[in-house]
């Protein structure tokens, strides 16, 4: 971790996506305001959080096994084991990981829990994805951008509204990557929700600007990249087939793409 990082204040008066996600995963690093909002969501939300976490595990493990040993994870969230660095450093103990989130409570947990192997490195920057150049400037001090880097945007860009140019942000980040790098992305969708299951208004009324997107809209994040099979799907599996008992409402599109 970077020494001397200033301590930001944690605002417990408003719900925060990282803490709601932690609650949905069964974690304890959340507050009453987060629990209250999560309580208004449907059971599908909890299952969607679990599916998203499982996608991260499978995806970054596959990327690490494919030979990429540098990871830039933006929108880290509150650490929940196994964390990204634990998965990839089990494949390659020398892997280097830079974590980024804009919630100060994540920083406090990151300092204690996101600990690297002796051979590798983990670091953390408190920053907002809407300032991609700031993130890249920090990451370049720790990662070699002349070599492949895996950019992880897991369940993040649906919190970036259209007026903040989510596609431009992603393009700025991807254009900094060397050929052979990967974009790992999952994104909330309302394509499969019934009106009774849709709780987007509850999120927005709490001050969280949630923007689910259609499949075509999510696919735009991968423009100019080569999607890895099976492409952009609701259940991404590469090395093993999806379980036959996979049921429930699909809430996310996910995929991995290579930089040319």
PDB file of C-alpha atoms in Angstrom:
ATOM      1  CA  UNK A   1       0.000   0.000   0.000  1.00  0.00           C
ATOM      2  CA  UNK A   2       1.093   3.532  -0.610  1.00  0.00           C
ATOM      3  CA  UNK A   3       2.378   5.031   2.671  1.00  0.00           C
ATOM      4  CA  UNK A   4       0.997   8.300   3.917  1.00  0.00           C
ATOM      5  CA  UNK A   5      -2.364   8.002   2.125  1.00  0.00           C
ATOM      6  CA  UNK A   6      -4.708  10.587   3.651  1.00  0.00           C
ATOM      7  CA  UNK A   7      -7.702   9.260   5.585  1.00  0.00           C
ATOM      8  CA  UNK A   8     -11.020  10.340   4.078  1.00  0.00           C
ATOM      9  CA  UNK A   9     -14.148  10.529   6.185  1.00  0.00           C
ATOM     10  CA  UNK A  10     -16.707   7.753   5.862  1.00  0.00           C
ATOM     11  CA  UNK A  11     -20.212   9.129   5.268  1.00  0.00           C
ATOM     12  CA  UNK A  12     -22.623   6.814   7.085  1.00  0.00           C
ATOM     13  CA  UNK A  13     -25.677   8.972   6.383  1.00  0.00           C
ATOM     14  CA  UNK A  14     -26.029   7.823   2.784  1.00  0.00           C
ATOM     15  CA  UNK A  15     -25.965   4.318   1.291  1.00  0.00           C
ATOM     16  CA  UNK A  16     -22.957   3.404  -0.815  1.00  0.00           C
ATOM     17  CA  UNK A  17     -22.787   0.757  -3.572  1.00  0.00           C
ATOM     18  CA  UNK A  18     -19.684  -0.941  -2.128  1.00  0.00           C
ATOM     19  CA  UNK A  19     -21.320  -1.383   1.261  1.00  0.00           C
ATOM     20  CA  UNK A  20     -24.646  -2.532  -0.224  1.00  0.00           C
ATOM     21  CA  UNK A  21     -22.741  -5.104  -2.293  1.00  0.00           C
ATOM     22  CA  UNK A  22     -20.940  -6.232   0.860  1.00  0.00           C
ATOM     23  CA  UNK A  23     -24.300  -6.674   2.618  1.00  0.00           C
ATOM     24  CA  UNK A  24     -25.774  -8.639  -0.300  1.00  0.00           C
ATOM     25  CA  UNK A  25     -22.752 -10.969  -0.150  1.00  0.00           C
ATOM     26  CA  UNK A  26     -23.330 -11.557   3.565  1.00  0.00           C
ATOM     27  CA  UNK A  27     -20.579  -9.230   4.783  1.00  0.00           C
ATOM     28  CA  UNK A  28     -20.560  -7.126   7.935  1.00  0.00           C
ATOM     29  CA  UNK A  29     -18.833  -3.972   6.710  1.00  0.00           C
ATOM     30  CA  UNK A  30     -21.971  -1.939   6.105  1.00  0.00           C
ATOM     31  CA  UNK A  31     -24.292   0.395   7.980  1.00  0.00           C
ATOM     32  CA  UNK A  32     -27.995   0.626   8.755  1.00  0.00           C
ATOM     33  CA  UNK A  33     -28.552   2.977   5.824  1.00  0.00           C
ATOM     34  CA  UNK A  34     -27.039   0.395   3.440  1.00  0.00           C
ATOM     35  CA  UNK A  35     -29.057  -2.428   4.989  1.00  0.00           C
ATOM     36  CA  UNK A  36     -32.275  -0.419   4.713  1.00  0.00           C
ATOM     37  CA  UNK A  37     -31.842   0.113   0.987  1.00  0.00           C
ATOM     38  CA  UNK A  38     -30.770  -3.482   0.414  1.00  0.00           C
ATOM     39  CA  UNK A  39     -33.907  -4.581   2.257  1.00  0.00           C
ATOM     40  CA  UNK A  40     -36.028  -2.896  -0.400  1.00  0.00           C
ATOM     41  CA  UNK A  41     -34.447  -4.962  -3.158  1.00  0.00           C
ATOM     42  CA  UNK A  42     -35.776  -8.245  -4.472  1.00  0.00           C
ATOM     43  CA  UNK A  43     -34.145 -11.642  -3.783  1.00  0.00           C
ATOM     44  CA  UNK A  44     -32.729 -11.474  -7.289  1.00  0.00           C
ATOM     45  CA  UNK A  45     -30.364  -8.705  -6.154  1.00  0.00           C
ATOM     46  CA  UNK A  46     -28.622 -10.970  -3.647  1.00  0.00           C
ATOM     47  CA  UNK A  47     -28.293 -13.739  -6.205  1.00  0.00           C
ATOM     48  CA  UNK A  48     -27.002 -11.246  -8.771  1.00  0.00           C
ATOM     49  CA  UNK A  49     -24.279 -10.123  -6.341  1.00  0.00           C
ATOM     50  CA  UNK A  50     -23.198 -13.709  -5.831  1.00  0.00           C
ATOM     51  CA  UNK A  51     -23.197 -14.416  -9.553  1.00  0.00           C
ATOM     52  CA  UNK A  52     -21.112 -11.323 -10.190  1.00  0.00           C
ATOM     53  CA  UNK A  53     -18.569 -12.334  -7.559  1.00  0.00           C
ATOM     54  CA  UNK A  54     -18.359 -15.811  -9.057  1.00  0.00           C
ATOM     55  CA  UNK A  55     -17.753 -14.288 -12.493  1.00  0.00           C
ATOM     56  CA  UNK A  56     -14.842 -12.272 -11.091  1.00  0.00           C
ATOM     57  CA  UNK A  57     -13.298 -15.411  -9.630  1.00  0.00           C
ATOM     58  CA  UNK A  58     -13.561 -17.343 -12.903  1.00  0.00           C
ATOM     59  CA  UNK A  59     -12.573 -14.456 -15.140  1.00  0.00           C
ATOM     60  CA  UNK A  60      -9.420 -13.219 -13.409  1.00  0.00           C
ATOM     61  CA  UNK A  61      -8.303 -16.787 -12.803  1.00  0.00           C
ATOM     62  CA  UNK A  62      -8.588 -17.478 -16.519  1.00  0.00           C
ATOM     63  CA  UNK A  63      -6.775 -14.245 -17.402  1.00  0.00           C
ATOM     64  CA  UNK A  64      -3.938 -15.106 -15.019  1.00  0.00           C
ATOM     65  CA  UNK A  65      -3.637 -18.615 -16.443  1.00  0.00           C
ATOM     66  CA  UNK A  66      -3.477 -17.094 -19.928  1.00  0.00           C
ATOM     67  CA  UNK A  67      -0.223 -15.378 -18.930  1.00  0.00           C
ATOM     68  CA  UNK A  68      -1.239 -11.860 -17.823  1.00  0.00           C
ATOM     69  CA  UNK A  69       0.485 -10.971 -14.538  1.00  0.00           C
ATOM     70  CA  UNK A  70      -0.588  -7.315 -14.070  1.00  0.00           C
ATOM     71  CA  UNK A  71      -4.061  -6.219 -12.973  1.00  0.00           C
ATOM     72  CA  UNK A  72      -5.729  -2.815 -12.602  1.00  0.00           C
ATOM     73  CA  UNK A  73      -8.966  -3.339 -10.671  1.00  0.00           C
ATOM     74  CA  UNK A  74     -11.237  -0.277 -10.568  1.00  0.00           C
ATOM     75  CA  UNK A  75     -14.279  -0.313  -8.309  1.00  0.00           C
ATOM     76  CA  UNK A  76     -12.681  -2.810  -5.955  1.00  0.00           C
ATOM     77  CA  UNK A  77     -15.353  -2.836  -3.287  1.00  0.00           C
ATOM     78  CA  UNK A  78     -14.947  -4.004   0.291  1.00  0.00           C
ATOM     79  CA  UNK A  79     -12.573  -6.997   0.361  1.00  0.00           C
ATOM     80  CA  UNK A  80     -14.331 -10.371   0.405  1.00  0.00           C
ATOM     81  CA  UNK A  81     -12.140 -13.462   0.309  1.00  0.00           C
ATOM     82  CA  UNK A  82     -10.951 -14.747  -1.986  1.00  0.00           C
ATOM     83  CA  UNK A  83      -9.994 -11.336  -3.355  1.00  0.00           C
ATOM     84  CA  UNK A  84      -8.699 -10.715  -6.861  1.00  0.00           C
ATOM     85  CA  UNK A  85      -5.042 -10.705  -5.833  1.00  0.00           C
ATOM     86  CA  UNK A  86      -5.427 -13.990  -3.949  1.00  0.00           C
ATOM     87  CA  UNK A  87      -6.856 -15.661  -7.034  1.00  0.00           C
ATOM     88  CA  UNK A  88      -4.254 -14.418  -9.492  1.00  0.00           C
ATOM     89  CA  UNK A  89      -1.290 -14.765  -7.129  1.00  0.00           C
ATOM     90  CA  UNK A  90      -2.228 -18.374  -6.551  1.00  0.00           C
ATOM     91  CA  UNK A  91      -1.674 -18.795 -10.296  1.00  0.00           C
ATOM     92  CA  UNK A  92       1.414 -16.532 -10.374  1.00  0.00           C
ATOM     93  CA  UNK A  93       2.853 -15.353  -7.040  1.00  0.00           C
ATOM     94  CA  UNK A  94       4.694 -12.544  -8.876  1.00  0.00           C
ATOM     95  CA  UNK A  95       1.491 -10.926 -10.135  1.00  0.00           C
ATOM     96  CA  UNK A  96       1.104  -7.207  -9.453  1.00  0.00           C
ATOM     97  CA  UNK A  97      -2.308  -5.708  -8.640  1.00  0.00           C
ATOM     98  CA  UNK A  98      -3.416  -2.090  -8.285  1.00  0.00           C
ATOM     99  CA  UNK A  99      -6.809  -1.649  -6.633  1.00  0.00           C
ATOM    100  CA  UNK A 100      -8.963   1.494  -6.954  1.00  0.00           C
ATOM    101  CA  UNK A 101     -12.173   2.608  -5.274  1.00  0.00           C
ATOM    102  CA  UNK A 102     -13.753   5.925  -4.279  1.00  0.00           C
ATOM    103  CA  UNK A 103     -15.149   4.833  -0.895  1.00  0.00           C
ATOM    104  CA  UNK A 104     -12.833   5.591   2.051  1.00  0.00           C
ATOM    105  CA  UNK A 105     -14.117   2.587   3.988  1.00  0.00           C
ATOM    106  CA  UNK A 106     -12.710   0.384   1.218  1.00  0.00           C
ATOM    107  CA  UNK A 107      -9.294   1.986   1.707  1.00  0.00           C
ATOM    108  CA  UNK A 108      -9.307   1.179   5.413  1.00  0.00           C
ATOM    109  CA  UNK A 109     -10.062  -2.464   4.771  1.00  0.00           C
ATOM    110  CA  UNK A 110      -7.666  -2.608   1.831  1.00  0.00           C
ATOM    111  CA  UNK A 111      -4.754  -1.534   3.997  1.00  0.00           C
ATOM    112  CA  UNK A 112      -5.387  -4.467   6.324  1.00  0.00           C
ATOM    113  CA  UNK A 113      -6.588  -7.191   3.967  1.00  0.00           C
ATOM    114  CA  UNK A 114      -5.230  -6.705   0.442  1.00  0.00           C
ATOM    115  CA  UNK A 115      -1.783  -8.028   1.276  1.00  0.00           C
ATOM    116  CA  UNK A 116       0.444  -9.359  -1.491  1.00  0.00           C
ATOM    117  CA  UNK A 117       2.637 -12.403  -1.647  1.00  0.00           C
ATOM    118  CA  UNK A 118       6.320 -11.614  -0.973  1.00  0.00           C
ATOM    119  CA  UNK A 119       7.098 -12.056  -4.671  1.00  0.00           C
ATOM    120  CA  UNK A 120       4.268  -9.882  -5.998  1.00  0.00           C
ATOM    121  CA  UNK A 121       2.701  -6.520  -5.206  1.00  0.00           C
ATOM    122  CA  UNK A 122      -0.636  -5.018  -4.237  1.00  0.00           C
ATOM    123  CA  UNK A 123      -1.328  -1.306  -4.018  1.00  0.00           C
ATOM    124  CA  UNK A 124      -4.408   0.828  -3.535  1.00  0.00           C
ATOM    125  CA  UNK A 125      -5.468   4.289  -4.695  1.00  0.00           C
ATOM    126  CA  UNK A 126      -8.598   6.087  -3.554  1.00  0.00           C
ATOM    127  CA  UNK A 127      -9.902   7.611  -6.780  1.00  0.00           C
ATOM    128  CA  UNK A 128     -12.998   7.868  -8.946  1.00  0.00           C
ATOM    129  CA  UNK A 129     -13.269   6.072 -12.284  1.00  0.00           C
ATOM    130  CA  UNK A 130     -14.524   9.366 -13.734  1.00  0.00           C
ATOM    131  CA  UNK A 131     -10.917  10.576 -13.390  1.00  0.00           C
ATOM    132  CA  UNK A 132      -9.224   7.864 -15.452  1.00  0.00           C
ATOM    133  CA  UNK A 133      -6.035   9.839 -16.093  1.00  0.00           C
ATOM    134  CA  UNK A 134      -5.418  10.145 -12.350  1.00  0.00           C
ATOM    135  CA  UNK A 135      -5.814   6.390 -11.965  1.00  0.00           C
ATOM    136  CA  UNK A 136      -3.501   5.679 -14.890  1.00  0.00           C
ATOM    137  CA  UNK A 137      -0.836   8.064 -13.599  1.00  0.00           C
ATOM    138  CA  UNK A 138      -0.714   6.186 -10.312  1.00  0.00           C
ATOM    139  CA  UNK A 139      -0.896   2.742 -11.911  1.00  0.00           C
ATOM    140  CA  UNK A 140       2.028   3.516 -14.222  1.00  0.00           C
ATOM    141  CA  UNK A 141       4.291   3.889 -11.198  1.00  0.00           C
ATOM    142  CA  UNK A 142       3.614   0.246 -10.292  1.00  0.00           C
ATOM    143  CA  UNK A 143       2.619  -1.563 -13.482  1.00  0.00           C
ATOM    144  CA  UNK A 144       4.545  -1.823 -16.751  1.00  0.00           C
ATOM    145  CA  UNK A 145       2.088  -0.622 -19.391  1.00  0.00           C
ATOM    146  CA  UNK A 146       4.470  -1.738 -22.132  1.00  0.00           C
ATOM    147  CA  UNK A 147       3.303  -5.255 -21.285  1.00  0.00           C
ATOM    148  CA  UNK A 148      -0.246  -6.680 -21.037  1.00  0.00           C
ATOM    149  CA  UNK A 149      -2.420  -5.474 -18.168  1.00  0.00           C
ATOM    150  CA  UNK A 150      -5.853  -6.801 -17.231  1.00  0.00           C
ATOM    151  CA  UNK A 151      -8.292  -3.936 -16.659  1.00  0.00           C
ATOM    152  CA  UNK A 152     -11.114  -5.037 -14.369  1.00  0.00           C
ATOM    153  CA  UNK A 153     -14.378  -3.055 -14.401  1.00  0.00           C
ATOM    154  CA  UNK A 154     -16.583  -5.444 -12.460  1.00  0.00           C
ATOM    155  CA  UNK A 155     -20.137  -4.214 -11.745  1.00  0.00           C
ATOM    156  CA  UNK A 156     -18.922  -0.626 -11.930  1.00  0.00           C
ATOM    157  CA  UNK A 157     -19.960   1.198 -15.083  1.00  0.00           C
ATOM    158  CA  UNK A 158     -23.688   0.974 -14.336  1.00  0.00           C
ATOM    159  CA  UNK A 159     -22.967   3.555 -11.615  1.00  0.00           C
ATOM    160  CA  UNK A 160     -21.647   5.974 -14.264  1.00  0.00           C
ATOM    161  CA  UNK A 161     -24.532   7.869 -15.889  1.00  0.00           C
ATOM    162  CA  UNK A 162     -24.598   8.693 -19.571  1.00  0.00           C
ATOM    163  CA  UNK A 163     -23.776  12.358 -18.943  1.00  0.00           C
ATOM    164  CA  UNK A 164     -20.415  11.326 -17.445  1.00  0.00           C
ATOM    165  CA  UNK A 165     -19.476   9.557 -20.697  1.00  0.00           C
ATOM    166  CA  UNK A 166     -18.892   5.975 -19.501  1.00  0.00           C
ATOM    167  CA  UNK A 167     -17.773   4.883 -22.954  1.00  0.00           C
ATOM    168  CA  UNK A 168     -15.210   7.673 -23.159  1.00  0.00           C
ATOM    169  CA  UNK A 169     -13.882   6.752 -19.706  1.00  0.00           C
ATOM    170  CA  UNK A 170     -13.500   3.123 -20.730  1.00  0.00           C
ATOM    171  CA  UNK A 171     -11.860   4.108 -24.005  1.00  0.00           C
ATOM    172  CA  UNK A 172      -9.300   6.269 -22.160  1.00  0.00           C
ATOM    173  CA  UNK A 173      -8.400   3.359 -19.909  1.00  0.00           C
ATOM    174  CA  UNK A 174      -8.254   0.776 -22.702  1.00  0.00           C
ATOM    175  CA  UNK A 175      -6.172   2.977 -25.002  1.00  0.00           C
ATOM    176  CA  UNK A 176      -3.448   3.017 -22.341  1.00  0.00           C
ATOM    177  CA  UNK A 177      -3.115  -0.781 -22.529  1.00  0.00           C
ATOM    178  CA  UNK A 178      -0.590  -2.741 -24.595  1.00  0.00           C
ATOM    179  CA  UNK A 179      -1.674  -5.356 -27.147  1.00  0.00           C
ATOM    180  CA  UNK A 180      -2.547  -8.616 -25.425  1.00  0.00           C
ATOM    181  CA  UNK A 181      -4.125  -6.810 -22.484  1.00  0.00           C
ATOM    182  CA  UNK A 182      -7.648  -7.691 -21.366  1.00  0.00           C
ATOM    183  CA  UNK A 183     -10.806  -5.832 -20.429  1.00  0.00           C
ATOM    184  CA  UNK A 184     -12.835  -7.777 -17.854  1.00  0.00           C
ATOM    185  CA  UNK A 185     -16.282  -6.223 -17.447  1.00  0.00           C
ATOM    186  CA  UNK A 186     -19.684  -7.025 -15.970  1.00  0.00           C
ATOM    187  CA  UNK A 187     -22.661  -4.692 -16.107  1.00  0.00           C
ATOM    188  CA  UNK A 188     -26.184  -4.580 -14.692  1.00  0.00           C
ATOM    189  CA  UNK A 189     -29.050  -4.995 -17.125  1.00  0.00           C
ATOM    190  CA  UNK A 190     -32.807  -4.720 -16.859  1.00  0.00           C
ATOM    191  CA  UNK A 191     -33.369  -6.798 -19.988  1.00  0.00           C
ATOM    192  CA  UNK A 192     -34.817  -9.715 -18.023  1.00  0.00           C
ATOM    193  CA  UNK A 193     -36.587  -7.926 -15.166  1.00  0.00           C
ATOM    194  CA  UNK A 194     -40.331  -7.813 -14.754  1.00  0.00           C
ATOM    195  CA  UNK A 195     -41.858  -4.526 -13.553  1.00  0.00           C
ATOM    196  CA  UNK A 196     -42.287  -6.093 -10.097  1.00  0.00           C
ATOM    197  CA  UNK A 197     -38.580  -7.032  -9.938  1.00  0.00           C
ATOM    198  CA  UNK A 198     -37.305  -3.634 -11.045  1.00  0.00           C
ATOM    199  CA  UNK A 199     -36.011  -1.655  -8.052  1.00  0.00           C
ATOM    200  CA  UNK A 200     -33.998   0.965  -9.928  1.00  0.00           C
ATOM    201  CA  UNK A 201     -36.164   3.771  -8.570  1.00  0.00           C
ATOM    202  CA  UNK A 202     -35.278   2.766  -4.983  1.00  0.00           C
ATOM    203  CA  UNK A 203     -31.583   3.122  -5.762  1.00  0.00           C
ATOM    204  CA  UNK A 204     -32.017   6.472  -7.460  1.00  0.00           C
ATOM    205  CA  UNK A 205     -34.197   7.915  -4.698  1.00  0.00           C
ATOM    206  CA  UNK A 206     -31.390   7.116  -2.243  1.00  0.00           C
ATOM    207  CA  UNK A 207     -28.912   9.212  -4.233  1.00  0.00           C
ATOM    208  CA  UNK A 208     -27.217   6.356  -6.105  1.00  0.00           C
ATOM    209  CA  UNK A 209     -27.302   7.022  -9.842  1.00  0.00           C
ATOM    210  CA  UNK A 210     -27.848   3.525 -11.201  1.00  0.00           C
ATOM    211  CA  UNK A 211     -27.985   3.050 -14.988  1.00  0.00           C
ATOM    212  CA  UNK A 212     -28.707  -0.493 -16.170  1.00  0.00           C
ATOM    213  CA  UNK A 213     -27.987  -0.992 -19.863  1.00  0.00           C
ATOM    214  CA  UNK A 214     -29.214  -3.250 -22.623  1.00  0.00           C
ATOM    215  CA  UNK A 215     -27.045  -5.885 -24.241  1.00  0.00           C
ATOM    216  CA  UNK A 216     -26.327  -3.593 -27.189  1.00  0.00           C
ATOM    217  CA  UNK A 217     -25.340  -0.793 -24.817  1.00  0.00           C
ATOM    218  CA  UNK A 218     -23.015  -3.055 -22.809  1.00  0.00           C
ATOM    219  CA  UNK A 219     -21.469  -4.390 -26.014  1.00  0.00           C
ATOM    220  CA  UNK A 220     -20.333  -0.840 -26.834  1.00  0.00           C
ATOM    221  CA  UNK A 221     -17.797  -1.012 -23.992  1.00  0.00           C
ATOM    222  CA  UNK A 222     -15.957  -3.687 -25.989  1.00  0.00           C
ATOM    223  CA  UNK A 223     -15.828  -1.797 -29.308  1.00  0.00           C
ATOM    224  CA  UNK A 224     -12.499  -2.273 -31.064  1.00  0.00           C
ATOM    225  CA  UNK A 225     -11.587  -5.261 -28.904  1.00  0.00           C
ATOM    226  CA  UNK A 226     -11.720  -8.995 -29.559  1.00  0.00           C
ATOM    227  CA  UNK A 227     -14.245 -10.701 -27.292  1.00  0.00           C
ATOM    228  CA  UNK A 228     -13.063 -13.998 -25.851  1.00  0.00           C
ATOM    229  CA  UNK A 229     -15.458 -16.917 -26.272  1.00  0.00           C
ATOM    230  CA  UNK A 230     -18.226 -17.315 -25.211  1.00  0.00           C
ATOM    231  CA  UNK A 231     -18.536 -13.571 -25.840  1.00  0.00           C
ATOM    232  CA  UNK A 232     -20.847 -11.207 -23.982  1.00  0.00           C
ATOM    233  CA  UNK A 233     -23.200 -13.426 -21.991  1.00  0.00           C
ATOM    234  CA  UNK A 234     -25.206 -13.555 -18.774  1.00  0.00           C
ATOM    235  CA  UNK A 235     -23.223 -16.524 -17.421  1.00  0.00           C
ATOM    236  CA  UNK A 236     -19.556 -16.431 -18.472  1.00  0.00           C
ATOM    237  CA  UNK A 237     -17.729 -19.753 -18.335  1.00  0.00           C
ATOM    238  CA  UNK A 238     -14.525 -20.471 -20.205  1.00  0.00           C
ATOM    239  CA  UNK A 239     -12.814 -23.575 -18.840  1.00  0.00           C
ATOM    240  CA  UNK A 240     -15.844 -25.319 -17.371  1.00  0.00           C
ATOM    241  CA  UNK A 241     -19.488 -25.494 -18.482  1.00  0.00           C
ATOM    242  CA  UNK A 242     -22.159 -23.529 -16.688  1.00  0.00           C
ATOM    243  CA  UNK A 243     -23.927 -25.576 -14.014  1.00  0.00           C
ATOM    244  CA  UNK A 244     -27.097 -27.207 -15.254  1.00  0.00           C
ATOM    245  CA  UNK A 245     -29.033 -25.975 -12.242  1.00  0.00           C
ATOM    246  CA  UNK A 246     -28.295 -22.292 -12.969  1.00  0.00           C
ATOM    247  CA  UNK A 247     -31.682 -20.653 -12.508  1.00  0.00           C
ATOM    248  CA  UNK A 248     -33.162 -17.311 -11.591  1.00  0.00           C
ATOM    249  CA  UNK A 249     -33.386 -13.934 -13.263  1.00  0.00           C
ATOM    250  CA  UNK A 250     -30.308 -12.769 -15.139  1.00  0.00           C
ATOM    251  CA  UNK A 251     -29.154  -9.358 -13.916  1.00  0.00           C
ATOM    252  CA  UNK A 252     -25.720  -8.983 -15.511  1.00  0.00           C
ATOM    253  CA  UNK A 253     -23.919  -9.186 -18.806  1.00  0.00           C
ATOM    254  CA  UNK A 254     -20.270 -10.138 -18.553  1.00  0.00           C
ATOM    255  CA  UNK A 255     -17.341 -10.676 -20.841  1.00  0.00           C
ATOM    256  CA  UNK A 256     -13.592 -10.565 -21.452  1.00  0.00           C
ATOM    257  CA  UNK A 257     -11.961  -8.981 -24.478  1.00  0.00           C
ATOM    258  CA  UNK A 258      -8.389  -8.755 -25.746  1.00  0.00           C
ATOM    259  CA  UNK A 259      -6.660  -5.569 -26.831  1.00  0.00           C
ATOM    260  CA  UNK A 260      -5.340  -5.865 -30.379  1.00  0.00           C
TER     261      UNK A 260
END
